[in-house]
Each structure stands twice: as C-alpha cells, then as structure tokens.
PDB file of C-alpha atoms in Angstrom:
ATOM      1  CA  UNK W   1       8.057  25.524  31.034  1.00 61.00           C
ATOM      2  CA  UNK W   2       6.301  22.532  29.574  1.00 74.00           C
ATOM      3  CA  UNK W   3       4.481  22.537  26.410  1.00 78.00           C
ATOM      4  CA  UNK W   4       0.585  22.683  26.247  1.00 83.00           C
ATOM      5  CA  UNK W   5      -1.208  19.455  26.081  1.00 89.00           C
ATOM      6  CA  UNK W   6      -3.314  18.984  23.093  1.00 90.00           C
ATOM      7  CA  UNK W   7      -5.902  16.437  22.353  1.00 94.00           C
ATOM      8  CA  UNK W   8      -5.552  13.529  20.433  1.00 93.00           C
ATOM      9  CA  UNK W   9      -7.954  14.746  17.998  1.00 94.00           C
ATOM     10  CA  UNK W  10      -5.434  17.263  17.119  1.00 92.00           C
ATOM     11  CA  UNK W  11      -2.326  15.275  16.992  1.00 91.00           C
ATOM     12  CA  UNK W  12      -0.214  14.541  14.098  1.00 89.00           C
ATOM     13  CA  UNK W  13      -0.996  10.451  14.551  1.00 90.00           C
ATOM     14  CA  UNK W  14      -4.901  11.702  14.382  1.00 94.00           C
ATOM     15  CA  UNK W  15      -3.941  13.672  11.253  1.00 92.00           C
ATOM     16  CA  UNK W  16      -2.009  11.100   9.664  1.00 90.00           C
ATOM     17  CA  UNK W  17      -4.899   8.465  10.338  1.00 94.00           C
ATOM     18  CA  UNK W  18      -7.541  10.944   9.319  1.00 94.00           C
ATOM     19  CA  UNK W  19      -5.772  11.508   5.511  1.00 90.00           C
ATOM     20  CA  UNK W  20      -5.513   7.582   5.659  1.00 91.00           C
ATOM     21  CA  UNK W  21      -8.758   6.847   5.991  1.00 95.00           C
ATOM     22  CA  UNK W  22      -9.926   9.632   3.723  1.00 92.00           C
ATOM     23  CA  UNK W  23      -7.682   8.390   1.133  1.00 89.00           C
ATOM     24  CA  UNK W  24      -8.830   4.578   1.602  1.00 93.00           C
ATOM     25  CA  UNK W  25     -12.342   5.919   1.400  1.00 95.00           C
ATOM     26  CA  UNK W  26     -11.612   7.451  -1.716  1.00 91.00           C
ATOM     27  CA  UNK W  27      -9.952   4.628  -3.377  1.00 92.00           C
ATOM     28  CA  UNK W  28     -12.717   2.276  -2.327  1.00 95.00           C
ATOM     29  CA  UNK W  29     -15.277   4.880  -4.081  1.00 95.00           C
ATOM     30  CA  UNK W  30     -13.201   4.879  -7.472  1.00 94.00           C
ATOM     31  CA  UNK W  31     -13.007   1.099  -7.396  1.00 96.00           C
ATOM     32  CA  UNK W  32     -16.802   0.869  -6.666  1.00 96.00           C
ATOM     33  CA  UNK W  33     -17.787   3.481  -9.286  1.00 96.00           C
ATOM     34  CA  UNK W  34     -15.377   2.391 -11.739  1.00 96.00           C
ATOM     35  CA  UNK W  35     -16.345  -1.339 -11.554  1.00 97.00           C
ATOM     36  CA  UNK W  36     -13.129  -2.870 -10.996  1.00 97.00           C
ATOM     37  CA  UNK W  37     -12.657  -6.251  -9.945  1.00 97.00           C
ATOM     38  CA  UNK W  38     -10.599  -5.799  -7.005  1.00 97.00           C
ATOM     39  CA  UNK W  39     -10.803  -4.126  -4.070  1.00 96.00           C
ATOM     40  CA  UNK W  40      -8.682  -1.638  -2.053  1.00 95.00           C
ATOM     41  CA  UNK W  41      -6.373  -4.413  -0.306  1.00 96.00           C
ATOM     42  CA  UNK W  42      -6.030  -6.197  -3.368  1.00 97.00           C
ATOM     43  CA  UNK W  43      -5.146  -3.305  -5.231  1.00 97.00           C
ATOM     44  CA  UNK W  44      -2.478  -2.316  -2.452  1.00 96.00           C
ATOM     45  CA  UNK W  45      -1.007  -5.964  -2.896  1.00 97.00           C
ATOM     46  CA  UNK W  46      -1.090  -5.703  -6.794  1.00 97.00           C
ATOM     47  CA  UNK W  47       0.860  -2.138  -6.588  1.00 97.00           C
ATOM     48  CA  UNK W  48       3.310  -3.500  -4.379  1.00 97.00           C
ATOM     49  CA  UNK W  49       4.132  -6.873  -6.965  1.00 97.00           C
ATOM     50  CA  UNK W  50       4.534  -3.964  -9.675  1.00 97.00           C
ATOM     51  CA  UNK W  51       6.755  -2.189  -8.320  1.00 97.00           C
ATOM     52  CA  UNK W  52       8.876  -5.265  -6.487  1.00 97.00           C
ATOM     53  CA  UNK W  53       8.618  -8.131  -8.891  1.00 96.00           C
ATOM     54  CA  UNK W  54      10.124 -11.110  -7.247  1.00 95.00           C
ATOM     55  CA  UNK W  55       9.326  -9.922  -3.847  1.00 94.00           C
ATOM     56  CA  UNK W  56       8.525 -12.825  -1.416  1.00 93.00           C
ATOM     57  CA  UNK W  57       5.496 -13.100   0.407  1.00 92.00           C
ATOM     58  CA  UNK W  58       7.195 -11.973   3.944  1.00 91.00           C
ATOM     59  CA  UNK W  59       8.409  -8.716   2.435  1.00 94.00           C
ATOM     60  CA  UNK W  60       5.352  -7.946   0.854  1.00 96.00           C
ATOM     61  CA  UNK W  61       3.575  -8.264   4.374  1.00 95.00           C
ATOM     62  CA  UNK W  62       6.203  -5.972   5.964  1.00 93.00           C
ATOM     63  CA  UNK W  63       5.893  -3.235   3.112  1.00 94.00           C
ATOM     64  CA  UNK W  64       2.219  -3.126   3.378  1.00 95.00           C
ATOM     65  CA  UNK W  65       2.007  -3.558   7.031  1.00 91.00           C
ATOM     66  CA  UNK W  66      -0.402  -6.508   6.735  1.00 93.00           C
ATOM     67  CA  UNK W  67      -0.677  -9.971   8.804  1.00 94.00           C
ATOM     68  CA  UNK W  68       0.650 -12.708   6.747  1.00 91.00           C
ATOM     69  CA  UNK W  69      -2.193 -14.555   7.166  1.00 93.00           C
ATOM     70  CA  UNK W  70      -4.544 -12.090   5.725  1.00 95.00           C
ATOM     71  CA  UNK W  71      -1.807 -11.027   2.805  1.00 96.00           C
ATOM     72  CA  UNK W  72      -1.887 -14.992   1.749  1.00 94.00           C
ATOM     73  CA  UNK W  73      -5.493 -14.967   1.518  1.00 96.00           C
ATOM     74  CA  UNK W  74      -5.321 -12.033  -0.876  1.00 97.00           C
ATOM     75  CA  UNK W  75      -2.554 -13.378  -3.117  1.00 96.00           C
ATOM     76  CA  UNK W  76      -4.602 -16.689  -3.674  1.00 96.00           C
ATOM     77  CA  UNK W  77      -7.575 -14.720  -4.438  1.00 97.00           C
ATOM     78  CA  UNK W  78      -5.190 -12.601  -7.126  1.00 98.00           C
ATOM     79  CA  UNK W  79      -3.515 -15.953  -8.150  1.00 97.00           C
ATOM     80  CA  UNK W  80      -7.220 -17.315  -8.875  1.00 97.00           C
ATOM     81  CA  UNK W  81      -7.918 -14.565 -10.943  1.00 97.00           C
ATOM     82  CA  UNK W  82      -4.957 -14.535 -12.847  1.00 98.00           C
ATOM     83  CA  UNK W  83      -3.575 -11.291 -11.723  1.00 98.00           C
ATOM     84  CA  UNK W  84      -0.330 -12.497  -9.971  1.00 97.00           C
ATOM     85  CA  UNK W  85       1.870 -15.699 -10.263  1.00 97.00           C
ATOM     86  CA  UNK W  86       4.161 -16.969  -7.142  1.00 95.00           C
ATOM     87  CA  UNK W  87       6.961 -19.330  -7.983  1.00 92.00           C
ATOM     88  CA  UNK W  88       9.182 -21.394  -5.488  1.00 89.00           C
ATOM     89  CA  UNK W  89      12.440 -20.532  -4.935  1.00 82.00           C
ATOM     90  CA  UNK W  90      15.180 -21.815  -2.660  1.00 76.00           C
ATOM     91  CA  UNK W  91      16.444 -19.218   0.087  1.00 73.00           C
ATOM     92  CA  UNK W  92      19.265 -20.762   1.866  1.00 72.00           C
ATOM     93  CA  UNK W  93      20.502 -24.259   1.460  1.00 73.00           C
ATOM     94  CA  UNK W  94      16.707 -25.343   2.360  1.00 73.00           C
ATOM     95  CA  UNK W  95      14.174 -23.202   2.818  1.00 75.00           C
ATOM     96  CA  UNK W  96      11.516 -22.817  -0.045  1.00 78.00           C
ATOM     97  CA  UNK W  97       9.912 -19.397  -0.261  1.00 85.00           C
ATOM     98  CA  UNK W  98       7.451 -18.126  -2.783  1.00 88.00           C
ATOM     99  CA  UNK W  99       8.540 -15.045  -5.024  1.00 93.00           C
ATOM    100  CA  UNK W 100       5.445 -13.084  -6.453  1.00 96.00           C
ATOM    101  CA  UNK W 101       5.115 -11.701  -9.961  1.00 97.00           C
ATOM    102  CA  UNK W 102       2.490  -9.855 -11.440  1.00 97.00           C
ATOM    103  CA  UNK W 103       1.174 -11.310 -14.872  1.00 98.00           C
ATOM    104  CA  UNK W 104       0.323  -9.300 -17.853  1.00 98.00           C
ATOM    105  CA  UNK W 105      -3.364  -9.506 -17.004  1.00 98.00           C
ATOM    106  CA  UNK W 106      -2.508  -8.001 -13.652  1.00 98.00           C
ATOM    107  CA  UNK W 107      -0.062  -5.324 -15.101  1.00 97.00           C
ATOM    108  CA  UNK W 108      -2.886  -4.363 -17.564  1.00 98.00           C
ATOM    109  CA  UNK W 109      -5.639  -4.157 -14.579  1.00 98.00           C
ATOM    110  CA  UNK W 110      -2.831  -2.229 -12.414  1.00 97.00           C
ATOM    111  CA  UNK W 111      -2.146   0.391 -15.275  1.00 97.00           C
ATOM    112  CA  UNK W 112      -5.967   0.703 -15.996  1.00 97.00           C
ATOM    113  CA  UNK W 113      -6.845   1.516 -12.442  1.00 96.00           C
ATOM    114  CA  UNK W 114      -3.576   3.803 -11.934  1.00 94.00           C
ATOM    115  CA  UNK W 115      -4.713   5.867 -14.765  1.00 95.00           C
ATOM    116  CA  UNK W 116      -8.132   6.126 -13.612  1.00 95.00           C
ATOM    117  CA  UNK W 117      -6.883   7.303 -10.097  1.00 90.00           C
ATOM    118  CA  UNK W 118      -4.454   9.832 -11.451  1.00 86.00           C
ATOM    119  CA  UNK W 119      -7.198  11.317 -13.625  1.00 88.00           C
ATOM    120  CA  UNK W 120      -9.668  11.448 -10.965  1.00 85.00           C
ATOM    121  CA  UNK W 121      -7.311  13.311  -8.220  1.00 79.00           C
ATOM    122  CA  UNK W 122      -5.509  15.590 -10.634  1.00 72.00           C
ATOM    123  CA  UNK W 123      -9.447  16.592 -12.021  1.00 76.00           C
ATOM    124  CA  UNK W 124     -10.269  17.581  -8.558  1.00 76.00           C
ATOM    125  CA  UNK W 125      -7.445  19.850  -7.994  1.00 68.00           C
ATOM    126  CA  UNK W 126      -6.902  18.847  -4.297  1.00 71.00           C
ATOM    127  CA  UNK W 127      -3.476  17.834  -4.334  1.00 70.00           C
ATOM    128  CA  UNK W 128      -0.507  19.822  -4.784  1.00 77.00           C
ATOM    129  CA  UNK W 129       1.949  16.731  -6.061  1.00 77.00           C
ATOM    130  CA  UNK W 130       5.605  18.492  -4.845  1.00 85.00           C
ATOM    131  CA  UNK W 131       3.580  19.364  -1.039  1.00 86.00           C
ATOM    132  CA  UNK W 132       2.543  15.656  -0.918  1.00 83.00           C
ATOM    133  CA  UNK W 133       6.180  14.332  -1.794  1.00 87.00           C
ATOM    134  CA  UNK W 134       7.471  16.671   0.952  1.00 92.00           C
ATOM    135  CA  UNK W 135       5.178  15.856   3.489  1.00 89.00           C
ATOM    136  CA  UNK W 136       5.522  12.209   2.575  1.00 88.00           C
ATOM    137  CA  UNK W 137       9.342  12.466   2.978  1.00 93.00           C
ATOM    138  CA  UNK W 138       9.298  13.966   6.331  1.00 92.00           C
ATOM    139  CA  UNK W 139       6.657  11.632   7.674  1.00 90.00           C
ATOM    140  CA  UNK W 140       8.611   8.777   6.411  1.00 91.00           C
ATOM    141  CA  UNK W 141      11.761  10.374   8.740  1.00 95.00           C
ATOM    142  CA  UNK W 142       9.468  10.590  11.539  1.00 92.00           C
ATOM    143  CA  UNK W 143       8.593   7.344  11.494  1.00 91.00           C
ATOM    144  CA  UNK W 144      11.894   6.064  10.888  1.00 93.00           C
ATOM    145  CA  UNK W 145      12.917   7.865  13.554  1.00 94.00           C
ATOM    146  CA  UNK W 146      10.557   6.761  15.973  1.00 92.00           C
ATOM    147  CA  UNK W 147      11.357   2.941  14.796  1.00 91.00           C
ATOM    148  CA  UNK W 148      14.861   3.559  15.414  1.00 94.00           C
ATOM    149  CA  UNK W 149      15.368   5.456  18.621  1.00 95.00           C
ATOM    150  CA  UNK W 150      12.593   2.982  20.436  1.00 93.00           C
ATOM    151  CA  UNK W 151      13.633  -0.021  18.491  1.00 93.00           C
ATOM    152  CA  UNK W 152      10.203  -0.791  17.161  1.00 91.00           C
ATOM    153  CA  UNK W 153       9.235  -3.977  15.309  1.00 84.00           C
ATOM    154  CA  UNK W 154       6.984  -3.045  12.891  1.00 77.00           C
TER     155      UNK W 154
END
C-alpha cells in the first residue's frame, strides 16, 4: 500500500521554509523597530564571524548558504562600517585568502542586537528553547542525510 500524497503546502519542506521566512521577517522587524545600523543579511554574517573568527570568505559563504559575490558585497559594507576586518593569509604555498574577524565595534553591536533579540523573543513566550534545540538537531540530521545520500553540493 502506498503512502497517501500530500500537497506541498503540508510538507516538511514547506514548513521549514515557512518558519524560515517568519523568523527572518521577525528579525527584520526588530532591526527596524530598534533602528539597528545593519540589516538581516549583515547580521547573519556578523553572527557567523563572531562565532568563527578567522574564517575565510569561502567558508562563511558555505556556512550561510550565500553566493560568494553577494557575501563579498556584505563583507565590504561591514568592513567600511568598521564592524569587521579582513586580513590576508597564505593558504598552501601561494594562494592568498582573506580571514575575517569581528572588531570591538562589531562585537559591541552584535552583543547589543543579540540581547534585544533574546529579550523580544523570550518576552513573547512563543518558543520552548529545549524543543527548538531538538527540532533543529533533527532538521540538521535530515539535511545531512539528504546531502550524503544523494551526494549533493550545497
């Protein structure tokens, strides 16, 4: 007996996209309401650089699933604003890559934004942090299984 077909709008893929869009819009709303000087995309890059200091640009692009050319534009803006710095380093014998670090100014902004996000989300009492951790872990496992089973390049 075959599984009953369900519409895309009832699928896990749609549910993941829905929560992703809702979360992004909520973060954008907080950024606007608090008049933060950077947008959503800049924030996720700053977050990544905060947690992975010295990460090279290509690794950041992979971590946040972003085209390298678009990432480069965002990094240039963050660097111009004094929130990150890029340093040349040699990879292998000749290849020069840029490692990315958060500056004290960037770290201060990141921590301020994180504090506001945490306060806003917890004050609404719409999330159970333990449940979120479990679901996130399971979604990553499912994603890894898909990537590995079908040899996908993301």
